[in-house]
Amino acid sequence: MSLRPNGLARSAVRFKPASFAGTFVALMMSALIVAACGVLLETGIRASVPAERYADAPVVAAADQSARVVADTVDGPEETAYPLPDTARVDAGLAAKAARAPGAAAAVPDLTFPVHGGAARSGALTGHGWGSHVFTGTTLSEGAAPHAGEVVLGTGAAGAAGAGVGDTVALETADGRADFRVSGLASPGAGDSTGEEAGGGAVAWFADAEASVLAGHPGRADAIAVMAREGVDAGDLAAAVGKALAGSGAQVLTGDDRGEVEDHGLAYAKETLFAVGGSFGGIATLVAVFTAAGTVALSVGQRTREFALLRAVGATPRQIRRAVAAEALLVAPLAGLLGCLPGIGLAHWWFGQMQDRGAVPEAVDLHVSGFPLLAATGLGLLTALGAGWAAGRRPARTKPGQALAEASVERLRPGVVRTVLGVAAVAGGSVLAGVAASAAGADAANASLGVVMLFMLAVALLGPVLARVCAALFGLLLRGGGASASLAAANSRANSRRLASAITPIVLAMAFASTLVFMHTSESHVAAEQLRDGITADHVVTGPAGLPADAADRAARAPGVDAAVSLLDTQVLVPVRGGGETSLQGTATQGVSGSGAQLAKVQDLDVRDGSLDRVGEGRIAIDRTLADATDAGLGDRLPLYLPDGTRTAPEVVAVYGRGLGLPAVTMDRASLDGHVTSAFADTLLVSGGDAGPLRALGEVTDASGYALARNVDREFGAWANYVMAGVLGGFAAVAAVNTLVMTVLDRRRELTTLRLVGSTRRQVLRMLGWESLLVSAAGVALGTAIAVITLTPMMRGLTGESPHVPPLLYAAFAATATALVLAAVTLPARTALRDRGPA
């Protein structure tokens, strides 16, 4: 069949443009969504950050910053990489091997670590080995390079401490507090000024021989920076260094790959962009295609009488099908191209918002190419062709003698294929709902996603049946509303397909918006309760860059203090089973100082099994939800990756119930030594005593103030869910308005007939108002039912609680849906009824 636009298609679009306006809008919105998500997905694939610290080091050797899991699939072993929470380090001794590589001028082990002390505020200094000046451009302005026990201070740090060459300053590192002689002052170069004020940041350089000890990682380095001899190409040097370091496990990096060693936020940015552009984008694309197809089918279905007339005057089935396909070719490409433009704008806004919230590094650029735009346009074209072919199949096959007769009344009996598929979708959704109810963690969430998609598919397939049921139920209520209400009920029952096309987008908007938003409100509600009940300390001390190493001991000596426990907040990677496969889940972890008895005085973890007293070297406590997800119980060993990727398998000695508001893994502080960049605790919990003596350690607040601050930290998750709900809900709302306007405009002959038989304009508008209430009520009720069926097992698996739905927020959703339906029906109806007849 040729798809070249024929005269019939061109005439239809030219002389009846209103018939295609709704299709055009639906395809344009579909392209907008697909293009925006495609641009973000491509950005996630191509994202990179230029090297700053290592800009003048052509080759960098570093450890793999990912933990990798190999799974057996039907296509063979498949490896998946998961970014590490902290920096994985390499043997500093590799610098000597790299320096001997052909073409290498020098190789320097590089470290970056926090330093406390001096007159500068706690944690305001950044420590490095002095050897890094070779590639950072840092130069001495006074004095000499440091030896053991000495330090070179940046001009900013020296000025804040009031120290000069020859003076002694007290500094605190992971190795403890010690006095260092200031051997010199330096002006930070470009590599050492990243993130600092130009001209003099708070930087301290130590002798290379002791820098790794002061950093808390003896004999280890963040990376090895390799300098090239004059005239040596970076690629050739990289190949030589790779041979020299073969078997060491170090990766040899050049170009923008060096930036990933500096900025670990890039790996998480890629995950975020993949989640938005890929996972959410896939759902959004399905919804967009699903909605656009429904609109195209509605547009074709509204012209059944036209096709019947064509069949009656001798048009062949092939000509009808070709006309429908040609109309798609005329409308879809232009709609797709126009939709891509605002899609790029949406991607720019979305990407900028993620950067403003710290989810994506500022150095990452948005990539816009023709591929996602071409995909969006092509997908719209295929959608229009497929939906048009399916909708035009029946009128094309109808015998000429029957065409006009069948077009005069709506076919009440749904098609067999459609009914079978709809029932299968209901059955599949019910089965998945049962699976989600019996699962936990990621399994429950994944199964629940299938629930909402299957039930939405069922609504689309069984729409006419559901519409007749809703019309019958709500019709009982409308009978008491007068003649206009009774007429609305009868009209809805007689035109169930038209009613279904109006209800489906409302169901879509309500189901997805409610699922995404109330999923967050449910998690936040449980987390806030657990955090509020879990912090029993009288005082909470925090510091923007960590607390002094002896903060807990100093607080314990304060008058009236009963217990003081410092917490180091980090993450570990835990293997969890989901969908039959093993993945690594980043899990919030707290390293605690002191005993389990002391921790119990400042934090109530709601221990369900075991005892916190046994937490220590090689022994941890975990949350019950994590225990379910990993199938680990009391006495089992839980394999996990420490923040720097080191594998270990500690014994589970306690299981507790407040791992959503508080960290899901609790281990002793010593177990994290050497595996984190910062050796300084983030939080100090104190029971008893006054706040006054604690103010010298950091910012002091109470448990409620600390809980409020932690809840604010969850804002990005809330924002992400609300934006996704807004994108899907907004798209569905536009689709609903578009469909309703198309439906009302198609009913102009019916409305005119009602006016001719004596109905007043006000009576007709009142009838349409009752129909609008029926549509909105049915859509909200079905959408709410799908959201409840989806959220209940999901939240049971994730939090152990029922969904938390704020009444005012739900009322706002329902009111918005009702207002949209009323506006979409009454405004075009007023235009259609504008005449000189009686009011």
Coordinates of C-alpha atoms in Angstrom, one line a residue, residues 132-620:
S132 CA 51.2 17.7 43.5
H133 CA 52.6 21.1 42.8
V134 CA 54.3 19.6 39.7
F135 CA 50.9 19.4 37.9
T136 CA 48.8 21.9 39.7
G137 CA 51.0 25.0 39.2
T138 CA 51.3 25.8 42.9
T139 CA 54.4 27.9 43.6
L140 CA 56.2 28.8 46.8
S141 CA 55.9 32.5 47.6
E142 CA 58.0 32.2 50.8
G143 CA 60.0 29.6 52.6
A144 CA 60.8 26.0 51.5
A145 CA 59.1 22.7 50.7
P146 CA 57.8 20.7 53.7
H147 CA 59.6 17.8 55.3
A148 CA 58.2 15.4 57.9
G149 CA 56.4 17.4 60.7
E150 CA 56.2 20.5 58.5
V151 CA 53.5 22.1 56.4
V152 CA 53.2 24.7 53.6
L153 CA 50.1 26.9 54.0
G154 CA 48.2 28.6 51.3
T155 CA 48.1 32.4 51.6
G156 CA 44.4 32.2 52.6
A157 CA 45.0 29.6 55.3
A158 CA 48.1 31.5 56.6
G159 CA 46.2 34.7 56.8
A160 CA 43.3 33.2 58.7
A161 CA 45.6 31.5 61.2
G162 CA 47.9 34.5 61.6
A163 CA 50.9 32.2 60.9
G164 CA 54.1 32.8 59.0
V165 CA 57.2 30.9 58.1
G166 CA 58.8 29.3 61.1
D167 CA 55.6 29.5 63.3
T168 CA 54.0 26.4 64.7
V169 CA 50.3 25.5 64.0
A170 CA 48.1 22.8 65.5
L171 CA 46.4 20.8 62.9
E172 CA 44.1 17.8 63.2
T173 CA 44.0 15.1 60.6
A174 CA 42.9 11.5 60.4
D175 CA 46.1 10.6 62.2
G176 CA 45.2 12.8 65.1
R177 CA 46.1 16.3 66.4
A178 CA 49.7 17.4 66.1
D179 CA 51.9 20.5 65.8
F180 CA 53.4 21.4 62.5
R181 CA 56.1 23.9 61.7
V182 CA 55.2 26.2 58.8
S183 CA 58.0 25.7 56.3
G184 CA 56.6 28.0 53.7
L185 CA 53.7 29.8 52.1
A186 CA 52.4 29.1 48.7
S187 CA 50.0 30.6 46.1
P188 CA 47.7 27.8 45.0
G189 CA 47.8 27.1 41.2
A190 CA 44.9 26.3 38.9
G191 CA 44.7 22.7 40.1
D192 CA 44.7 23.6 43.8
S193 CA 42.3 26.5 43.4
T194 CA 39.3 24.5 42.2
G195 CA 36.5 25.2 44.5
E196 CA 38.6 27.8 46.4
E197 CA 38.7 31.5 46.1
A198 CA 41.1 32.6 43.3
G199 CA 44.4 33.8 44.6
G200 CA 44.5 31.9 47.9
G201 CA 42.4 29.1 49.1
A202 CA 42.5 27.4 52.5
V203 CA 45.0 24.7 51.5
A204 CA 47.7 22.9 53.3
W205 CA 50.5 20.8 51.8
F206 CA 52.4 18.2 53.7
A207 CA 55.5 16.1 52.9
D208 CA 54.7 13.3 50.4
A209 CA 56.1 10.7 52.7
E210 CA 53.6 11.4 55.5
A211 CA 50.6 12.7 53.5
S212 CA 48.9 9.3 53.1
V213 CA 49.2 8.7 56.8
L214 CA 47.7 12.0 57.6
A215 CA 44.9 11.3 55.1
G216 CA 44.1 8.1 57.0
H217 CA 45.1 5.8 54.1
P218 CA 48.8 4.8 54.7
G219 CA 50.5 3.7 51.5
R220 CA 47.4 4.6 49.4
A221 CA 46.8 7.4 47.0
D222 CA 43.7 8.9 45.4
A223 CA 45.4 8.7 42.0
I224 CA 48.8 8.8 40.3
A225 CA 49.4 11.8 38.1
V226 CA 51.9 11.1 35.3
M227 CA 53.7 13.9 33.5
A228 CA 55.0 13.5 30.0
R229 CA 58.3 14.3 28.6
E230 CA 58.5 17.0 26.0
G231 CA 57.0 15.9 22.7
V232 CA 55.4 12.7 24.0
D233 CA 51.8 12.2 22.9
A234 CA 49.3 11.6 25.7
G235 CA 48.0 8.5 24.0
D236 CA 51.4 7.0 23.6
L237 CA 52.2 7.8 27.3
A238 CA 48.9 6.2 28.4
A239 CA 49.8 3.0 26.5
A240 CA 53.2 2.9 28.1
V241 CA 51.8 3.5 31.6
G242 CA 49.2 0.9 31.0
K243 CA 51.9 -1.7 30.3
A244 CA 53.9 -0.6 33.3
L245 CA 50.9 -1.0 35.6
A246 CA 49.5 -4.2 34.1
G247 CA 48.0 -6.5 36.7
S248 CA 47.8 -3.7 39.4
G249 CA 44.1 -3.1 38.9
A250 CA 44.7 0.6 38.2
Q251 CA 42.9 2.2 35.3
V252 CA 44.9 4.6 33.0
L253 CA 42.8 7.6 32.0
T254 CA 43.2 10.5 29.6
G255 CA 41.1 13.4 28.4
D256 CA 37.7 14.0 30.1
D257 CA 38.0 10.6 31.8
R258 CA 40.4 12.2 34.2
G259 CA 37.6 14.5 35.4
E260 CA 35.7 11.5 36.8
V261 CA 38.5 10.8 39.2
E262 CA 38.1 14.3 40.6
D263 CA 34.3 14.6 40.6
H264 CA 32.6 11.5 41.9
G265 CA 29.3 13.4 41.5
L266 CA 29.4 12.6 37.8
A267 CA 28.6 8.9 38.3
Y268 CA 25.6 9.8 40.4
A269 CA 24.6 12.4 37.9
K270 CA 24.6 9.8 35.2
E271 CA 22.4 7.5 37.3
T272 CA 20.0 10.4 37.9
L273 CA 19.8 11.3 34.2
F274 CA 19.4 7.6 33.3
A275 CA 16.6 7.4 35.8
V276 CA 14.8 10.5 34.5
G277 CA 15.6 10.0 30.8
G278 CA 15.5 6.2 30.7
S279 CA 13.3 4.7 33.4
F280 CA 10.8 7.6 33.8
G281 CA 11.3 8.4 30.1
G282 CA 10.2 4.9 29.1
I283 CA 7.0 5.2 31.2
A284 CA 6.4 8.7 29.9
T285 CA 6.9 7.5 26.3
L286 CA 4.4 4.7 26.8
V287 CA 1.9 7.1 28.3
A288 CA 2.5 9.6 25.5
V289 CA 2.1 7.0 22.7
F290 CA -0.8 5.5 24.5
T291 CA -2.7 8.8 24.8
A292 CA -1.8 10.0 21.3
A293 CA -3.0 6.7 19.8
G294 CA -6.3 7.1 21.7
T295 CA -6.7 10.6 20.3
V296 CA -5.9 9.5 16.7
A297 CA -8.4 6.6 17.1
L298 CA -11.0 9.1 18.4
S299 CA -10.4 11.4 15.4
V300 CA -10.8 8.5 12.9
G301 CA -13.8 7.1 14.8
Q302 CA -15.6 10.5 14.7
R303 CA -15.5 10.3 10.9
T304 CA -17.2 7.0 10.6
R305 CA -20.1 8.6 8.9
E306 CA -17.8 10.2 6.3
F307 CA -16.1 6.8 5.6
A308 CA -19.5 5.1 5.4
L309 CA -20.6 7.6 2.7
L310 CA -17.4 7.0 0.8
R311 CA -18.0 3.3 0.9
A312 CA -21.6 3.9 -0.2
V313 CA -20.5 5.8 -3.3
G314 CA -17.9 3.2 -4.3
A315 CA -14.7 3.8 -2.4
T316 CA -12.7 0.6 -2.0
P317 CA -11.3 -0.6 1.4
R318 CA -7.8 0.0 0.1
Q319 CA -8.7 3.6 -0.7
I320 CA -10.1 4.2 2.8
R321 CA -7.0 2.7 4.5
R322 CA -4.7 4.6 2.2
A323 CA -6.6 7.9 3.0
V324 CA -6.2 7.3 6.8
A325 CA -2.5 6.5 6.4
A326 CA -1.9 9.5 4.2
E327 CA -3.6 11.8 6.7
A328 CA -1.2 10.6 9.3
L329 CA 1.7 11.4 7.0
L330 CA 0.4 14.9 6.5
V331 CA -0.2 15.7 10.2
A332 CA 2.3 13.6 12.2
P333 CA 5.7 14.9 10.9
L334 CA 4.8 18.6 11.3
A335 CA 3.3 17.9 14.8
G336 CA 6.5 16.0 15.8
L337 CA 8.8 18.7 14.6
L338 CA 6.9 21.5 16.4
G339 CA 6.7 19.4 19.5
C340 CA 10.4 18.9 19.6
L341 CA 11.1 22.6 20.1
P342 CA 9.3 22.9 23.5
G343 CA 10.7 19.5 24.3
I344 CA 14.2 20.9 24.1
G345 CA 13.1 23.8 26.3
L346 CA 11.7 21.4 28.8
A347 CA 14.9 19.4 28.8
H348 CA 16.9 22.6 29.4
W349 CA 14.7 23.6 32.3
W350 CA 14.7 20.2 33.8
F351 CA 18.5 19.8 33.5
G352 CA 19.1 23.3 35.0
Q353 CA 16.9 22.5 38.0
M354 CA 18.9 19.3 38.7
Q355 CA 22.1 21.3 38.5
D356 CA 20.7 24.0 40.9
R357 CA 19.9 21.2 43.4
G358 CA 23.3 19.6 43.2
A359 CA 22.2 16.4 41.5
V360 CA 24.3 17.2 38.4
P361 CA 27.7 18.9 38.5
E362 CA 27.9 22.4 37.0
A363 CA 30.6 21.3 34.6
V364 CA 28.3 18.8 32.8
D365 CA 26.7 20.2 29.7
L366 CA 23.3 19.3 28.2
H367 CA 23.7 17.4 24.9
V368 CA 21.2 18.0 22.2
S369 CA 21.5 16.1 18.9
G370 CA 19.2 15.1 16.2
F371 CA 18.7 11.5 17.3
P372 CA 16.2 12.0 20.2
L373 CA 14.3 14.5 18.0
L374 CA 14.2 12.1 15.1
A375 CA 13.1 9.4 17.4
A376 CA 10.3 11.6 18.8
T377 CA 9.0 12.5 15.4
G378 CA 9.3 9.0 14.1
L379 CA 7.5 7.5 17.1
G380 CA 4.7 10.0 16.6
L381 CA 4.4 9.0 12.9
L382 CA 4.3 5.3 13.7
T383 CA 1.7 5.9 16.5
A384 CA -0.5 7.8 14.1
L385 CA -0.2 5.2 11.4
G386 CA -0.8 2.3 13.8
A387 CA -3.8 3.9 15.6
G388 CA -5.3 5.2 12.3
W389 CA -5.0 1.8 10.7
A390 CA -6.6 0.0 13.7
A391 CA -9.5 2.6 14.0
G392 CA -10.1 2.6 10.2
R393 CA -10.0 -1.1 9.8
R394 CA -13.7 -1.7 10.5
P395 CA -15.2 1.1 8.4
A396 CA -12.9 0.0 5.5
R397 CA -14.2 -3.6 5.7
T398 CA -17.9 -2.7 6.1
K399 CA -20.0 -3.6 3.0
P400 CA -21.2 -0.5 1.2
G401 CA -24.9 -1.3 1.8
Q402 CA -24.3 -1.6 5.6
A403 CA -21.9 1.3 6.1
L404 CA -24.4 4.1 6.5
A405 CA -26.7 2.0 8.7
E406 CA -23.9 1.1 11.1
A407 CA -22.5 4.7 11.1
S408 CA -25.9 6.1 12.3
V409 CA -25.7 4.4 15.7
E410 CA -22.9 3.6 18.1
R411 CA -21.9 -0.1 18.2
L412 CA -22.5 -1.2 21.8
R413 CA -20.8 -4.6 21.8
P414 CA -17.0 -4.3 22.2
G415 CA -14.8 -6.2 19.9
V416 CA -13.8 -9.8 20.9
V417 CA -10.0 -9.1 20.7
R418 CA -10.3 -5.9 22.6
T419 CA -12.3 -7.6 25.4
V420 CA -10.0 -10.5 25.7
L421 CA -6.9 -8.3 25.9
G422 CA -8.7 -6.0 28.5
V423 CA -9.6 -9.0 30.7
A424 CA -6.1 -10.3 30.4
A425 CA -4.7 -6.9 31.5
V426 CA -7.0 -6.9 34.5
A427 CA -5.9 -10.4 35.4
G428 CA -2.3 -9.5 35.0
G429 CA -2.6 -6.4 37.1
S430 CA -4.4 -8.4 39.8
V431 CA -1.6 -11.1 39.8
L432 CA 1.1 -8.4 40.0
A433 CA -0.7 -6.7 42.8
G434 CA -0.6 -10.0 44.8
V435 CA 3.1 -10.4 44.0
A436 CA 3.8 -6.8 45.2
A437 CA 1.8 -7.4 48.4
S438 CA 3.9 -10.4 49.2
A439 CA 7.3 -8.8 48.2
A440 CA 9.5 -6.3 49.9
G441 CA 11.7 -3.4 48.9
A442 CA 12.6 -3.1 45.3
D443 CA 10.6 -6.1 44.3
A444 CA 7.4 -4.5 45.6
A445 CA 8.2 -1.2 43.8
N446 CA 8.9 -3.0 40.5
A447 CA 5.8 -5.1 40.7
S448 CA 3.7 -2.1 41.5
L449 CA 4.9 -0.3 38.4
G450 CA 3.6 -3.1 36.4
V451 CA 0.3 -2.9 38.3
V452 CA -0.4 0.7 37.3
M453 CA 0.6 0.1 33.7
L454 CA -1.6 -3.0 33.3
F455 CA -4.6 -1.4 34.9
M456 CA -4.3 1.7 32.7
L457 CA -4.1 -0.6 29.7
A458 CA -7.3 -2.4 30.9
V459 CA -9.1 1.0 31.3
A460 CA -8.2 1.8 27.7
L461 CA -9.3 -1.5 26.3
L462 CA -12.4 -1.9 28.4
G463 CA -13.2 1.8 28.3
P464 CA -16.7 1.5 26.7
V465 CA -17.8 -1.2 29.2
L466 CA -16.5 0.8 32.2
A467 CA -18.1 3.9 30.8
R468 CA -21.5 2.1 30.5
V469 CA -21.1 0.9 34.1
C470 CA -20.2 4.3 35.4
A471 CA -23.0 5.9 33.4
A472 CA -25.5 3.4 34.9
L473 CA -24.2 4.0 38.5
F474 CA -24.0 7.8 38.3
G475 CA -27.2 7.9 36.3
L476 CA -29.1 6.7 39.3
L477 CA -27.9 9.8 41.1
L478 CA -28.5 12.1 38.2
R479 CA -32.2 11.1 37.9
G480 CA -33.0 13.4 40.8
G481 CA -31.3 16.4 39.1
G482 CA -34.1 17.3 36.7
A483 CA -34.5 17.0 33.0
S484 CA -31.0 18.1 32.1
A485 CA -29.4 15.6 34.5
S486 CA -31.6 12.7 33.2
L487 CA -30.8 13.6 29.6
A488 CA -27.1 13.6 30.5
A489 CA -27.4 10.2 32.0
A490 CA -29.2 8.8 29.0
N491 CA -26.8 10.4 26.6
S492 CA -23.8 8.9 28.5
R493 CA -25.4 5.4 28.4
A494 CA -26.1 5.6 24.7
N495 CA -22.6 6.9 23.8
S496 CA -20.3 4.8 26.0
R497 CA -17.4 5.0 23.5
R498 CA -17.5 8.7 23.4
L499 CA -17.7 8.7 27.2
A500 CA -14.8 6.3 27.5
S501 CA -12.5 8.5 25.3
A502 CA -13.2 11.4 27.7
I503 CA -12.7 9.4 30.9
T504 CA -9.5 7.6 30.0
P505 CA -7.2 10.7 30.1
I506 CA -8.6 11.7 33.4
V507 CA -7.9 8.3 34.8
L508 CA -4.4 8.5 33.4
A509 CA -3.7 11.9 35.0
M510 CA -5.2 10.9 38.4
A511 CA -3.5 7.5 38.6
F512 CA 0.0 8.6 37.7
A513 CA 0.0 11.9 39.6
S514 CA -1.4 10.2 42.7
T515 CA 1.0 7.3 42.5
L516 CA 4.1 9.5 42.2
V517 CA 3.1 12.2 44.7
F518 CA 1.6 10.0 47.3
M519 CA 4.5 7.5 47.1
H520 CA 6.7 10.4 48.3
T521 CA 4.3 11.6 50.9
S522 CA 4.0 8.1 52.3
E523 CA 7.8 7.6 52.5
S524 CA 8.3 11.0 54.0
H525 CA 5.6 10.5 56.6
V526 CA 7.1 7.3 57.8
A527 CA 10.6 8.6 57.7
A528 CA 9.7 11.7 59.6
E529 CA 8.0 9.6 62.3
Q530 CA 10.9 7.3 62.6
L531 CA 13.4 10.1 62.8
R532 CA 11.3 12.0 65.4
D533 CA 10.9 8.9 67.5
G534 CA 14.5 7.6 66.9
I535 CA 16.5 10.7 68.2
T536 CA 16.2 10.6 71.9
A537 CA 19.3 12.8 72.6
D538 CA 18.8 16.1 74.3
H539 CA 21.4 17.9 72.1
V540 CA 22.6 17.4 68.6
V541 CA 25.9 18.9 67.4
T542 CA 26.7 19.2 63.8
G543 CA 29.5 20.8 61.7
P544 CA 29.5 21.8 58.0
A545 CA 32.8 20.0 57.4
G546 CA 32.8 17.5 60.3
L547 CA 33.4 17.6 64.0
P548 CA 36.7 17.4 65.9
A549 CA 38.0 13.9 66.3
D550 CA 37.7 14.1 70.1
A551 CA 34.3 15.7 70.1
A552 CA 32.6 12.8 71.8
D553 CA 35.2 12.6 74.5
R554 CA 35.1 16.4 75.1
A555 CA 31.3 16.3 75.3
A556 CA 31.3 13.3 77.7
R557 CA 33.5 15.3 80.1
A558 CA 31.0 18.2 80.2
P559 CA 29.0 18.6 83.4
G560 CA 25.8 16.6 83.5
V561 CA 26.3 14.7 80.3
D562 CA 25.1 11.1 80.6
A563 CA 26.2 9.9 77.1
A564 CA 27.9 11.3 74.0
V565 CA 28.1 9.3 70.7
S566 CA 29.5 10.6 67.5
L567 CA 28.1 9.4 64.1
L568 CA 29.9 9.2 60.8
D569 CA 27.3 9.2 58.0
T570 CA 28.2 7.4 54.8
Q571 CA 26.9 4.7 52.5
V572 CA 27.7 1.1 51.8
L573 CA 26.6 -1.0 48.8
V574 CA 24.5 -4.0 49.7
P575 CA 23.6 -6.8 47.2
V576 CA 19.8 -7.2 47.0
R577 CA 17.7 -9.5 45.0
G578 CA 15.0 -7.9 42.7
G579 CA 13.2 -9.3 39.7
G580 CA 15.3 -12.5 40.0
E581 CA 18.6 -10.5 39.6
T582 CA 21.1 -9.2 42.1
S583 CA 21.9 -5.5 42.2
L584 CA 23.8 -3.3 44.5
Q585 CA 21.8 -0.9 46.6
G586 CA 23.4 2.2 48.1
T587 CA 22.4 2.1 51.8
A588 CA 22.7 4.9 54.4
T589 CA 25.1 3.8 57.1
Q590 CA 26.2 5.3 60.4
G591 CA 29.5 4.6 62.0
V592 CA 29.1 5.0 65.8
S593 CA 31.6 5.7 68.5
G594 CA 31.1 4.1 71.9
S595 CA 29.1 1.1 72.9
G596 CA 25.6 -0.1 72.1
A597 CA 24.5 0.8 75.6
Q598 CA 25.6 4.4 75.0
L599 CA 24.0 4.5 71.6
A600 CA 20.7 3.4 73.1
K601 CA 20.7 6.5 75.4
V602 CA 20.8 8.9 72.5
Q603 CA 19.1 6.9 69.7
D604 CA 16.1 4.5 69.7
L605 CA 16.5 2.3 66.7
D606 CA 13.5 0.1 67.7
V607 CA 15.5 -3.1 68.0
R608 CA 13.3 -6.1 67.0
D609 CA 15.9 -8.8 67.2
G610 CA 19.3 -9.2 68.8
S611 CA 21.2 -6.5 70.7
L612 CA 23.2 -3.4 69.8
D613 CA 25.7 -4.2 72.5
R614 CA 27.3 -6.7 70.2
V615 CA 28.0 -4.2 67.4
G616 CA 31.7 -4.0 66.9
E617 CA 34.5 -5.2 64.6
G618 CA 32.9 -7.5 62.0
R619 CA 29.4 -7.1 63.5
I620 CA 26.7 -4.8 62.4

